[in-house]
């Protein structure tokens, strides 16, 4: 709701909307014109790989999304009940900073037949003198891809959900309702399931759709650790779009359209389910209908024993809360998996000759890092694109949230978030056509435009909850003292939001670093980034160089989050000692 204390500027807001909407609309129009080619669709359905690849896409995408949602709900309930959520969130930025490709490469280094998992087992137990022919990576069931997506998306969804719980207005109201439900005889998990979760789940629909869309349309992770026969439909679309034959390109565009249709159907079902959960909250007061309808929701933290006779309600609730320790073990397991991935990347980047089944390499070398340093242009291209796109999107988001009317923000929010809920291969088709028509193909400016389109929804999604949670009464106090809006922004609001702004910039930086398809197509092969090099090397036999690029791909976002943490630290005020009386 707009108030007189908030300055609404229609002309700047219109210009901001035009600047962001024009390239998106142009790209979507160009993509639609290619997707609707009838010959491409005919070739798609006659190809024997299509249906099998489509089935693999649905299996890996839906299974990973369901696991991510279930895990996030359990961890969130446990952290909320045990009041450990703030402590857990201190470690989430390091997990978010790990790019998808680096996670997939690290898992390959562990799970491959010659990886760390088998090397840790004594050869006398396994009897293997050579790597066994096991399909532990790129398995035909897609289990490796599901594992990688699960590990990578849980921290993202948990972080977005935690930003909602950290809003002062929502936090106070939900904690009061949570405490009131316990006074009525509900256990802490029951109170969370019937009071907090039905209000929180609908607010996570856009992040959940982003996880679903990524799982259904991911290309880089599927190339590294996904199934190969058949591959996912997104990988097939990527292969067809890169073919020199125009007919194969039309078939790839049709595959992108098929992915878009799948995403639209499953996204609609997801929204309907979330609205149904929200509607069940109305009946939460009638017994345990919500818990009976969705049994697993009421048991986030494990099955609770009935209250024994003679045991006080306070002691029973304390015992119920302690059962959430199982979820703490799950959180430690996810953190341990990330540590294992980082360890594998670090060791792999300095390993030389390493015969199987030796646990440690026979030769340690820094040759891979020397090659990385020799390609300084790749690193500087990655840094330049990440800094520029994250900064542009952050400035645009702050200006949009400050100047645009609330009605405009609500109406256009789905449009700004379209890059999250449409397949990346579809955006690549449109962005490449846009770059050709605007004569930006193979130019740094065109690459920056493509990265900014993909980074903007993440930046806006990360900044909006914190920005809208600022108490508007602070502006009234500043205005009553005779100061203008700019003084309020510069001395009150932006300093209060400094941590949120810094972390949002780091998120945009990490998203830009992880971009693979836009860099590959819009850059026309003239620009190499750390991500494109890591994914390309993943299909070769240069383990040390692949690990070095993957480690660097992870290190750059880690440094960005560390910089954001330092810049967003609370302000320290000098303590003034007691005044001495004059004698």
Coordinates of C-alpha atoms in Angstrom, one line a residue:
X1 CA 0.0 0.0 0.0
X2 CA 1.4 3.4 -1.0
X3 CA 1.4 6.1 1.6
X4 CA 2.2 9.8 1.4
X5 CA 5.5 9.2 3.1
X6 CA 6.7 7.1 0.2
X7 CA 7.7 8.9 -3.0
X8 CA 6.0 7.4 -6.0
X9 CA 7.5 8.6 -9.4
X10 CA 5.5 7.3 -12.3
X11 CA 7.8 8.5 -15.1
X12 CA 11.0 6.9 -13.6
X13 CA 9.0 3.8 -12.8
X14 CA 7.7 3.6 -16.4
X15 CA 11.2 4.0 -17.8
X16 CA 12.5 1.3 -15.4
X17 CA 9.7 -1.1 -16.5
X18 CA 10.4 -0.3 -20.2
X19 CA 14.2 -0.9 -19.8
X20 CA 13.7 -4.3 -18.2
X21 CA 10.6 -5.5 -20.1
X22 CA 11.7 -4.6 -23.6
X23 CA 14.6 -7.2 -23.9
X24 CA 12.5 -9.9 -22.2
X25 CA 9.5 -9.3 -24.5
X26 CA 11.7 -9.2 -27.6
X27 CA 13.5 -12.4 -26.6
X28 CA 10.2 -14.2 -25.9
X29 CA 8.7 -13.1 -29.1
X30 CA 11.7 -14.2 -31.1
X31 CA 11.7 -17.6 -29.3
X32 CA 8.0 -18.1 -29.9
X33 CA 8.4 -17.5 -33.6
X34 CA 10.9 -20.3 -33.8
X35 CA 9.1 -22.7 -31.4
X36 CA 5.9 -22.6 -33.4
X37 CA 7.6 -24.0 -36.5
X38 CA 5.5 -27.0 -37.6
X39 CA 8.4 -28.9 -39.2
X40 CA 10.4 -28.8 -36.0
X41 CA 7.5 -30.3 -34.0
X42 CA 7.0 -33.1 -36.7
X43 CA 10.7 -33.9 -36.5
X44 CA 10.6 -33.9 -32.7
X45 CA 7.8 -36.4 -32.4
X46 CA 9.3 -38.7 -35.0
X47 CA 12.7 -38.8 -33.3
X48 CA 12.9 -42.1 -31.2
X49 CA 14.8 -40.4 -28.4
X50 CA 12.1 -37.8 -27.6
X51 CA 9.7 -39.7 -25.4
X52 CA 12.4 -41.5 -23.4
X53 CA 14.2 -38.2 -22.9
X54 CA 11.0 -36.5 -21.9
X55 CA 10.2 -39.3 -19.4
X56 CA 13.7 -39.0 -17.9
X57 CA 13.3 -35.2 -17.6
X58 CA 10.0 -35.6 -15.7
X59 CA 11.5 -38.2 -13.4
X60 CA 14.6 -36.3 -12.5
X61 CA 13.0 -32.9 -12.2
X62 CA 9.9 -33.9 -10.2
X63 CA 11.8 -36.3 -7.9
X64 CA 14.5 -33.8 -7.1
X65 CA 11.9 -31.0 -6.5
X66 CA 9.8 -33.2 -4.2
X67 CA 12.9 -34.2 -2.2
X68 CA 14.0 -30.6 -1.9
X69 CA 10.6 -29.4 -0.7
X70 CA 10.3 -32.3 1.8
X71 CA 13.9 -31.6 3.2
X72 CA 13.4 -27.9 3.4
X73 CA 10.1 -28.3 5.3
X74 CA 11.7 -30.6 7.8
X75 CA 14.8 -28.4 8.3
X76 CA 12.7 -25.3 8.6
X77 CA 10.4 -26.8 11.2
X78 CA 13.3 -28.1 13.2
X79 CA 15.2 -24.8 13.1
X80 CA 12.0 -22.8 14.0
X81 CA 11.1 -25.1 16.9
X82 CA 14.6 -25.4 18.3
X83 CA 15.4 -21.7 17.5
X84 CA 18.5 -22.7 15.6
X85 CA 17.5 -21.2 12.3
X86 CA 19.6 -18.1 12.7
X87 CA 22.7 -20.2 13.5
X88 CA 22.1 -22.4 10.5
X89 CA 21.7 -19.4 8.2
X90 CA 25.2 -18.3 9.0
X91 CA 26.5 -21.3 6.9
X92 CA 24.0 -21.1 4.1
X93 CA 25.8 -18.4 2.0
X94 CA 28.8 -20.7 1.7
X95 CA 26.5 -23.4 0.3
X96 CA 24.8 -21.0 -2.0
X97 CA 28.1 -19.9 -3.3
X98 CA 28.9 -23.4 -4.7
X99 CA 27.8 -23.3 -8.4
X100 CA 25.8 -26.1 -9.9
X101 CA 28.5 -27.3 -12.2
X102 CA 31.1 -27.3 -9.4
X103 CA 28.8 -29.4 -7.3
X104 CA 28.3 -31.9 -10.1
X105 CA 32.0 -32.1 -10.8
X106 CA 32.7 -32.6 -7.1
X107 CA 30.2 -35.5 -6.9
X108 CA 31.7 -37.1 -10.0
X109 CA 35.1 -37.0 -8.3
X110 CA 33.6 -38.9 -5.3
X111 CA 31.1 -41.3 -7.0
X112 CA 32.9 -42.2 -10.2
X113 CA 34.4 -45.8 -10.3
X114 CA 37.9 -44.3 -9.8
X115 CA 36.6 -41.7 -7.3
X116 CA 37.2 -41.1 -3.6
X117 CA 34.4 -43.4 -2.4
X118 CA 36.0 -46.6 -3.7
X119 CA 39.5 -45.4 -2.9
X120 CA 38.6 -45.0 0.8
X121 CA 37.7 -48.7 1.0
X122 CA 40.6 -51.0 1.5
X123 CA 41.5 -52.9 -1.7
X124 CA 41.6 -56.1 0.3
X125 CA 37.9 -55.7 1.0
X126 CA 36.8 -54.8 -2.6
X127 CA 39.3 -56.9 -4.5
X128 CA 39.5 -54.2 -7.3
X129 CA 42.8 -53.5 -8.9
X130 CA 41.1 -51.4 -11.6
X131 CA 38.0 -49.2 -11.5
X132 CA 34.9 -51.4 -11.9
X133 CA 32.5 -50.8 -14.8
X134 CA 29.8 -49.4 -12.6
X135 CA 27.4 -46.7 -13.8
X136 CA 27.8 -44.6 -10.6
X137 CA 27.8 -41.4 -12.6
X138 CA 25.7 -40.6 -15.6
X139 CA 23.7 -43.6 -14.5
X140 CA 20.7 -44.6 -16.7
X141 CA 18.2 -44.0 -13.8
X142 CA 19.2 -40.4 -13.3
X143 CA 20.0 -40.9 -9.6
X144 CA 23.2 -38.9 -9.7
X145 CA 21.5 -35.9 -11.2
X146 CA 18.7 -36.1 -8.6
X147 CA 21.3 -36.2 -5.8
X148 CA 23.2 -33.2 -7.2
X149 CA 20.0 -31.2 -7.7
X150 CA 18.8 -32.1 -4.2
X151 CA 22.1 -31.0 -2.5
X152 CA 22.2 -27.8 -4.5
X153 CA 18.6 -26.6 -4.2
X154 CA 17.9 -27.3 -0.5
X155 CA 20.1 -24.4 0.7
X156 CA 18.5 -22.0 -1.8
X157 CA 14.9 -22.8 -0.8
X158 CA 15.8 -22.8 2.9
X159 CA 17.5 -19.4 2.5
X160 CA 14.5 -17.9 0.8
X161 CA 12.1 -19.4 3.3
X162 CA 14.2 -18.0 6.2
X163 CA 14.1 -14.5 4.7
X164 CA 10.3 -14.7 5.2
X165 CA 10.7 -15.8 8.8
X166 CA 13.1 -13.0 9.5
X167 CA 10.6 -10.3 8.5
X168 CA 9.8 -8.5 11.7
X169 CA 6.1 -8.3 11.1
X170 CA 5.7 -11.9 10.1
X171 CA 8.1 -13.3 12.7
X172 CA 6.3 -11.7 15.7
X173 CA 2.8 -12.7 14.5
X174 CA 3.8 -16.3 13.7
X175 CA 5.7 -16.7 17.0
X176 CA 2.7 -15.5 18.9
X177 CA 0.4 -17.8 17.0
X178 CA 2.9 -20.7 17.5
X179 CA 3.0 -20.1 21.3
X180 CA -0.8 -19.8 21.4
X181 CA -1.3 -23.1 19.6
X182 CA 1.0 -24.8 22.2
X183 CA -1.1 -23.4 25.1
X184 CA -4.1 -25.1 23.5
X185 CA -2.4 -28.5 23.9
X186 CA -0.6 -28.9 20.5
X187 CA 3.0 -30.2 20.4
X188 CA 5.5 -27.9 18.8
X189 CA 5.6 -29.8 15.5
X190 CA 1.8 -29.8 15.4
X191 CA 1.7 -26.1 16.1
X192 CA 4.2 -25.4 13.3
X193 CA 2.3 -27.7 10.9
X194 CA -1.1 -26.2 11.6
X195 CA -0.2 -22.5 12.2
X196 CA 3.1 -21.5 10.6
X197 CA 3.5 -23.8 7.6
X198 CA 0.1 -23.1 5.9
X199 CA 0.9 -19.4 6.0
X200 CA 4.5 -19.8 4.9
X201 CA 4.1 -22.4 2.1
X202 CA 2.1 -20.1 -0.3
X203 CA 4.8 -17.4 0.0
X204 CA 7.4 -19.9 -1.4
X205 CA 5.5 -20.6 -4.7
X206 CA 7.9 -18.6 -6.9
X207 CA 11.1 -20.0 -5.3
X208 CA 9.6 -23.5 -5.5
X209 CA 8.7 -23.0 -9.2
X210 CA 12.3 -21.8 -9.8
X211 CA 13.5 -25.1 -8.3
X212 CA 11.1 -27.1 -10.4
X213 CA 11.9 -25.3 -13.6
X214 CA 15.6 -25.7 -13.0
X215 CA 15.3 -29.4 -12.3
X216 CA 13.3 -29.9 -15.5
X217 CA 15.5 -27.8 -17.8
X218 CA 19.0 -28.0 -16.4
X219 CA 21.7 -28.6 -19.0
X220 CA 25.2 -28.1 -17.4
X221 CA 24.6 -30.5 -14.5
X222 CA 22.9 -33.0 -16.8
X223 CA 25.9 -33.0 -19.1
X224 CA 28.3 -33.7 -16.2
X225 CA 26.4 -36.1 -14.0
X226 CA 23.1 -36.8 -15.7
X227 CA 22.1 -39.8 -17.7
X228 CA 23.5 -40.3 -21.2
X229 CA 21.3 -42.9 -22.8
X230 CA 18.8 -41.3 -23.0
X231 CA 19.8 -37.9 -21.9
X232 CA 17.3 -35.4 -20.6
X233 CA 15.2 -33.4 -23.1
X234 CA 17.0 -30.2 -22.2
X235 CA 20.3 -31.8 -23.2
X236 CA 18.8 -33.0 -26.5
X237 CA 17.5 -29.5 -27.2
X238 CA 20.9 -28.1 -26.5
X239 CA 22.5 -30.6 -28.9
X240 CA 20.0 -29.9 -31.6
X241 CA 20.2 -26.1 -31.3
X242 CA 24.0 -26.3 -31.7
X243 CA 23.7 -28.3 -34.9
X244 CA 24.7 -26.6 -38.2
X245 CA 21.6 -28.0 -39.9
X246 CA 18.6 -25.6 -39.8
X247 CA 16.2 -28.5 -39.6
X248 CA 17.9 -29.8 -36.4
X249 CA 17.8 -26.2 -35.0
X250 CA 14.1 -26.1 -35.6
X251 CA 13.8 -29.5 -33.8
X252 CA 15.8 -28.1 -30.9
X253 CA 13.4 -25.1 -30.7
X254 CA 10.4 -27.4 -30.7
X255 CA 12.1 -29.4 -27.8
X256 CA 12.4 -26.1 -25.9
X257 CA 8.7 -25.5 -26.5
X258 CA 7.9 -29.0 -25.2
X259 CA 9.9 -28.3 -22.1
X260 CA 7.9 -25.0 -21.7
X261 CA 4.6 -26.8 -21.9
X262 CA 5.8 -29.4 -19.3
X263 CA 6.9 -26.6 -17.0
X264 CA 3.6 -24.7 -17.4
X265 CA 1.5 -27.9 -16.6
X266 CA 3.5 -28.8 -13.5
X267 CA 3.9 -25.2 -12.3
X268 CA 0.1 -24.9 -12.5
X269 CA -0.4 -28.1 -10.5
X270 CA 2.2 -26.8 -7.9
X271 CA 0.3 -23.5 -7.5
X272 CA -3.0 -25.4 -7.0
X273 CA -1.5 -27.6 -4.3
X274 CA 0.0 -24.6 -2.5
X275 CA -3.4 -22.9 -2.5
X276 CA -5.0 -26.0 -1.3
X277 CA -2.6 -26.1 1.7
X278 CA -3.4 -22.5 2.4
X279 CA -7.1 -23.2 2.3
X280 CA -6.7 -26.1 4.7
X281 CA -5.5 -23.6 7.3
X282 CA -9.1 -22.5 7.7
X283 CA -10.0 -25.9 9.1
X284 CA -6.9 -26.3 11.3
X285 CA -8.9 -25.4 14.4
X286 CA -11.2 -28.4 13.8
X287 CA -9.3 -31.2 15.4
X288 CA -6.3 -32.3 13.3
X289 CA -7.8 -32.3 9.8
X290 CA -4.7 -30.7 8.3
X291 CA -2.5 -33.4 9.9
X292 CA -4.9 -36.1 8.6
X293 CA -5.0 -34.7 5.1
X294 CA -1.2 -34.2 4.9
X295 CA 0.2 -36.7 7.5
X296 CA 3.9 -36.0 6.8
X297 CA 3.4 -32.2 7.4
X298 CA 2.4 -32.8 11.0
X299 CA 5.5 -35.0 11.5
X300 CA 8.2 -32.7 10.3
X301 CA 10.4 -33.6 13.3
X302 CA 9.6 -37.3 13.6
X303 CA 6.8 -39.3 15.2
X304 CA 5.9 -37.9 18.6
X305 CA 5.0 -40.2 21.5
X306 CA 1.7 -39.6 23.3
X307 CA 1.8 -37.7 26.5
X308 CA 2.4 -40.1 29.4
X309 CA 0.2 -39.9 32.4
X310 CA 1.8 -37.9 35.2
X311 CA 4.2 -36.0 32.8
X312 CA 3.7 -32.3 32.8
X313 CA 2.7 -30.7 29.5
X314 CA 5.8 -28.4 29.7
X315 CA 8.1 -31.4 30.0
X316 CA 6.3 -33.3 27.2
X317 CA 6.6 -30.3 24.8
X318 CA 10.3 -30.1 25.7
X319 CA 10.7 -33.8 24.9
X320 CA 8.8 -33.4 21.6
X321 CA 11.1 -30.5 20.6
X322 CA 14.2 -32.7 21.3
X323 CA 12.9 -35.2 18.7
X324 CA 13.8 -32.6 16.0
X325 CA 17.4 -33.5 16.5
X326 CA 17.0 -36.0 13.7
X327 CA 16.6 -33.0 11.3
X328 CA 19.8 -31.5 12.8
X329 CA 21.5 -34.7 11.7
X330 CA 20.2 -34.2 8.2
X331 CA 21.5 -30.6 8.2
X332 CA 24.9 -31.9 9.2
X333 CA 24.8 -34.5 6.5
X334 CA 24.1 -31.9 3.8
X335 CA 26.9 -29.7 5.2
X336 CA 29.2 -32.8 5.2
X337 CA 28.4 -33.5 1.6
X338 CA 29.4 -29.9 0.7
X339 CA 32.7 -30.3 2.6
X340 CA 33.4 -33.5 0.8
X341 CA 32.8 -31.8 -2.6
X342 CA 35.1 -28.9 -1.7
X343 CA 37.8 -31.3 -0.5
X344 CA 37.6 -33.3 -3.7
X345 CA 37.9 -30.2 -5.9
X346 CA 40.8 -28.9 -3.9
X347 CA 42.7 -32.3 -3.9
X348 CA 41.9 -32.9 -7.6
X349 CA 43.2 -29.5 -8.6
X350 CA 46.7 -30.3 -7.3
X351 CA 46.9 -34.0 -8.1
X352 CA 49.2 -35.5 -10.8
X353 CA 49.8 -39.2 -11.4
X354 CA 47.2 -41.0 -9.3
X355 CA 46.9 -44.8 -10.0
X356 CA 43.9 -46.7 -8.8
X357 CA 43.3 -47.8 -6.0
X358 CA 45.8 -45.6 -4.2
X359 CA 44.2 -43.3 -1.7
X360 CA 46.5 -40.3 -2.4
X361 CA 48.2 -39.2 -5.6
X362 CA 51.7 -40.3 -6.3
X363 CA 52.5 -36.8 -7.6
X364 CA 51.4 -33.4 -6.4
X365 CA 51.6 -30.6 -8.9
X366 CA 50.3 -27.1 -9.4
X367 CA 50.4 -27.3 -13.2
X368 CA 46.6 -27.0 -13.5
X369 CA 46.6 -23.8 -11.5
X370 CA 49.4 -22.5 -13.7
X371 CA 47.3 -23.1 -16.7
X372 CA 44.3 -21.3 -15.1
X373 CA 46.5 -18.3 -14.3
X374 CA 47.8 -18.3 -17.8
X375 CA 44.2 -17.8 -19.1
X376 CA 43.7 -14.6 -17.1
X377 CA 41.3 -13.3 -19.8
X378 CA 38.8 -16.0 -18.8
X379 CA 38.9 -15.0 -15.2
X380 CA 38.6 -11.3 -16.0
X381 CA 35.7 -11.9 -18.3
X382 CA 33.9 -13.9 -15.6
X383 CA 34.6 -11.2 -13.0
X384 CA 33.6 -8.4 -15.3
X385 CA 30.3 -9.9 -16.3
X386 CA 29.4 -10.9 -12.7
X387 CA 30.2 -7.5 -11.2
X388 CA 28.5 -5.6 -13.9
X389 CA 25.3 -7.7 -14.1
X390 CA 24.9 -8.0 -10.4
X391 CA 25.4 -4.2 -9.9
X392 CA 23.1 -3.2 -12.7
X393 CA 20.3 -5.5 -11.5
X394 CA 20.8 -4.3 -7.9
X395 CA 20.5 -0.7 -8.8
X396 CA 17.5 -1.4 -11.0
X397 CA 15.8 -3.4 -8.2
X398 CA 16.4 -0.7 -5.5
X399 CA 15.0 2.0 -7.9
X400 CA 12.0 -0.1 -8.8
X401 CA 11.1 -0.9 -5.2
X402 CA 11.6 2.8 -4.3
X403 CA 9.8 4.5 -7.1
X404 CA 7.2 2.1 -8.6
X405 CA 3.7 2.1 -7.1
X406 CA 2.9 -1.0 -5.1
X407 CA 0.1 -1.9 -7.6
X408 CA 2.7 -1.8 -10.4
X409 CA 5.0 -4.0 -8.4
X410 CA 2.3 -6.6 -7.8
X411 CA 1.2 -6.6 -11.4
X412 CA 4.6 -6.8 -13.0
X413 CA 6.2 -9.2 -10.5
X414 CA 5.3 -12.3 -12.5
X415 CA 6.8 -10.8 -15.6
X416 CA 10.1 -10.0 -13.9
X417 CA 10.3 -13.6 -12.5
X418 CA 9.7 -15.2 -15.9
X419 CA 13.4 -16.2 -16.3
X420 CA 12.9 -18.3 -13.2
X421 CA 9.9 -20.2 -14.5
X422 CA 10.7 -20.6 -18.2
X423 CA 13.3 -23.1 -19.5
X424 CA 16.8 -21.7 -20.0
X425 CA 17.0 -23.3 -23.5
X426 CA 13.9 -21.2 -24.5
X427 CA 15.5 -18.0 -23.2
X428 CA 18.7 -18.9 -25.1
X429 CA 16.8 -19.2 -28.4
X430 CA 15.2 -15.8 -27.8
X431 CA 18.3 -14.0 -26.5
X432 CA 20.4 -15.3 -29.4
X433 CA 17.8 -14.0 -31.9
X434 CA 17.7 -10.7 -30.0
X435 CA 21.5 -10.4 -30.1
X436 CA 21.5 -11.1 -33.8
X437 CA 18.8 -8.4 -34.5
X438 CA 20.4 -5.9 -32.2
X439 CA 23.9 -6.7 -33.6
X440 CA 25.2 -7.7 -30.2
X441 CA 26.2 -11.3 -31.1
X442 CA 29.7 -12.1 -29.9
X443 CA 30.0 -8.8 -28.1
X444 CA 30.6 -8.1 -24.4
X445 CA 27.6 -5.8 -24.2
X446 CA 25.3 -8.5 -25.6
X447 CA 26.7 -11.0 -23.1
X448 CA 26.1 -8.5 -20.3
X449 CA 22.5 -8.1 -21.5
X450 CA 21.9 -11.8 -21.5
X451 CA 23.4 -12.2 -18.0
X452 CA 21.4 -9.3 -16.6
X453 CA 18.1 -10.9 -17.9
X454 CA 18.9 -14.1 -16.0
X455 CA 20.3 -12.4 -12.9
X456 CA 17.4 -9.9 -12.4
X457 CA 14.8 -12.2 -11.0
X458 CA 17.1 -13.7 -8.4
X459 CA 18.2 -10.2 -7.2
X460 CA 14.6 -8.9 -7.0
X461 CA 13.4 -12.1 -5.2
X462 CA 16.2 -11.8 -2.7
X463 CA 15.8 -8.0 -2.0
X464 CA 12.1 -7.5 -2.1
X465 CA 11.1 -9.2 1.3
X466 CA 13.7 -7.2 3.2
X467 CA 12.9 -3.9 1.4
X468 CA 9.2 -4.2 1.9
X469 CA 9.6 -5.1 5.6
X470 CA 11.0 -1.7 6.6
X471 CA 8.7 0.1 9.0
X472 CA 7.2 3.2 7.2
X473 CA 6.9 5.0 10.5
X474 CA 10.6 5.7 10.4
X475 CA 10.1 7.9 7.4
X476 CA 7.4 9.8 9.2
X477 CA 9.7 10.5 12.1
X478 CA 12.4 11.7 9.7
X479 CA 9.9 13.9 7.9
X480 CA 8.6 15.4 11.2
X481 CA 12.2 16.5 11.9
X482 CA 12.2 18.5 8.6
X483 CA 14.3 16.2 6.5
X484 CA 13.5 15.0 3.0
X485 CA 13.2 11.5 1.5
X486 CA 16.8 11.4 0.3
X487 CA 18.1 12.0 3.8
X488 CA 15.9 9.2 5.1
X489 CA 17.1 6.8 2.5
X490 CA 20.8 7.7 2.9
X491 CA 21.0 7.8 6.7
X492 CA 18.2 5.4 7.8
X493 CA 16.7 2.9 5.3
X494 CA 19.7 1.9 3.2
X495 CA 22.0 1.6 6.3
X496 CA 19.4 -0.7 7.9
X497 CA 19.2 -2.7 4.6
X498 CA 22.9 -2.8 4.1
X499 CA 23.2 -6.5 5.0
X500 CA 20.3 -7.4 2.7
X501 CA 21.6 -5.3 -0.1
X502 CA 25.1 -6.8 0.2
X503 CA 23.9 -10.4 0.3
X504 CA 21.6 -9.7 -2.7
X505 CA 24.5 -8.4 -4.7
X506 CA 26.5 -11.5 -3.8
X507 CA 23.5 -13.7 -5.0
X508 CA 23.5 -11.9 -8.3
X509 CA 27.2 -12.3 -8.6
X510 CA 27.0 -16.0 -8.0
X511 CA 24.1 -16.4 -10.5
X512 CA 26.1 -14.6 -13.2
X513 CA 29.2 -16.8 -12.6
X514 CA 27.1 -19.9 -13.0
X515 CA 25.6 -18.9 -16.4
X516 CA 26.5 -21.5 -19.0
X517 CA 24.0 -21.4 -22.0
X518 CA 23.7 -17.6 -22.4
X519 CA 27.5 -17.3 -22.4
X520 CA 27.8 -20.1 -24.9
X521 CA 25.2 -18.9 -27.4
X522 CA 25.2 -15.1 -27.1
X523 CA 28.9 -15.0 -26.7
X524 CA 29.2 -17.0 -30.0
X525 CA 32.3 -18.8 -28.7
X526 CA 34.3 -15.6 -28.5
X527 CA 34.1 -15.3 -24.7
X528 CA 35.2 -18.1 -22.3
X529 CA 34.2 -18.0 -18.6
X530 CA 35.2 -20.2 -15.7
X531 CA 31.9 -22.0 -16.0
X532 CA 32.1 -22.8 -19.7
X533 CA 35.7 -24.0 -19.3
X534 CA 34.7 -26.3 -16.3
X535 CA 31.7 -27.9 -18.1
X536 CA 33.8 -28.4 -21.3
X537 CA 36.6 -30.0 -19.4
X538 CA 34.2 -32.3 -17.5
X539 CA 33.7 -34.4 -20.6
X540 CA 37.5 -34.9 -21.0
X541 CA 40.2 -36.7 -19.1
X542 CA 42.0 -33.7 -17.6
X543 CA 41.0 -34.3 -14.0
X544 CA 43.3 -31.7 -12.4
X545 CA 42.5 -28.9 -14.8
X546 CA 38.7 -29.6 -14.6
X547 CA 39.0 -29.6 -10.8
X548 CA 41.0 -26.3 -10.8
X549 CA 38.3 -24.5 -12.9
X550 CA 35.5 -26.0 -10.8
X551 CA 37.3 -24.9 -7.6
X552 CA 37.8 -21.4 -9.1
X553 CA 34.1 -21.3 -10.1
X554 CA 33.2 -22.0 -6.5
X555 CA 35.9 -19.7 -5.0
X556 CA 34.7 -16.5 -6.8
X557 CA 31.2 -16.6 -5.3
X558 CA 32.6 -17.5 -1.9
X559 CA 34.8 -14.4 -2.1
X560 CA 31.7 -12.3 -3.2
X561 CA 29.7 -13.6 -0.2
X562 CA 32.6 -12.9 2.1
X563 CA 32.9 -9.4 0.8
X564 CA 29.1 -8.9 1.3
X565 CA 29.4 -10.3 4.8
X566 CA 32.1 -7.8 5.6
X567 CA 30.4 -4.8 4.0
X568 CA 27.0 -5.7 5.5
X569 CA 28.2 -6.2 9.1
X570 CA 26.4 -4.1 11.7
X571 CA 27.7 -0.7 12.4
X572 CA 29.9 -0.2 15.4
X573 CA 29.5 2.9 17.5
X574 CA 32.3 4.2 19.6
X575 CA 31.5 3.9 23.3
X576 CA 31.7 7.1 25.3
X577 CA 32.9 6.7 28.8
X578 CA 31.2 8.4 31.8
X579 CA 31.7 12.1 32.0
X580 CA 33.8 13.3 34.9
X581 CA 32.4 16.1 37.0
X582 CA 34.3 19.3 37.1
X583 CA 36.1 19.9 40.4

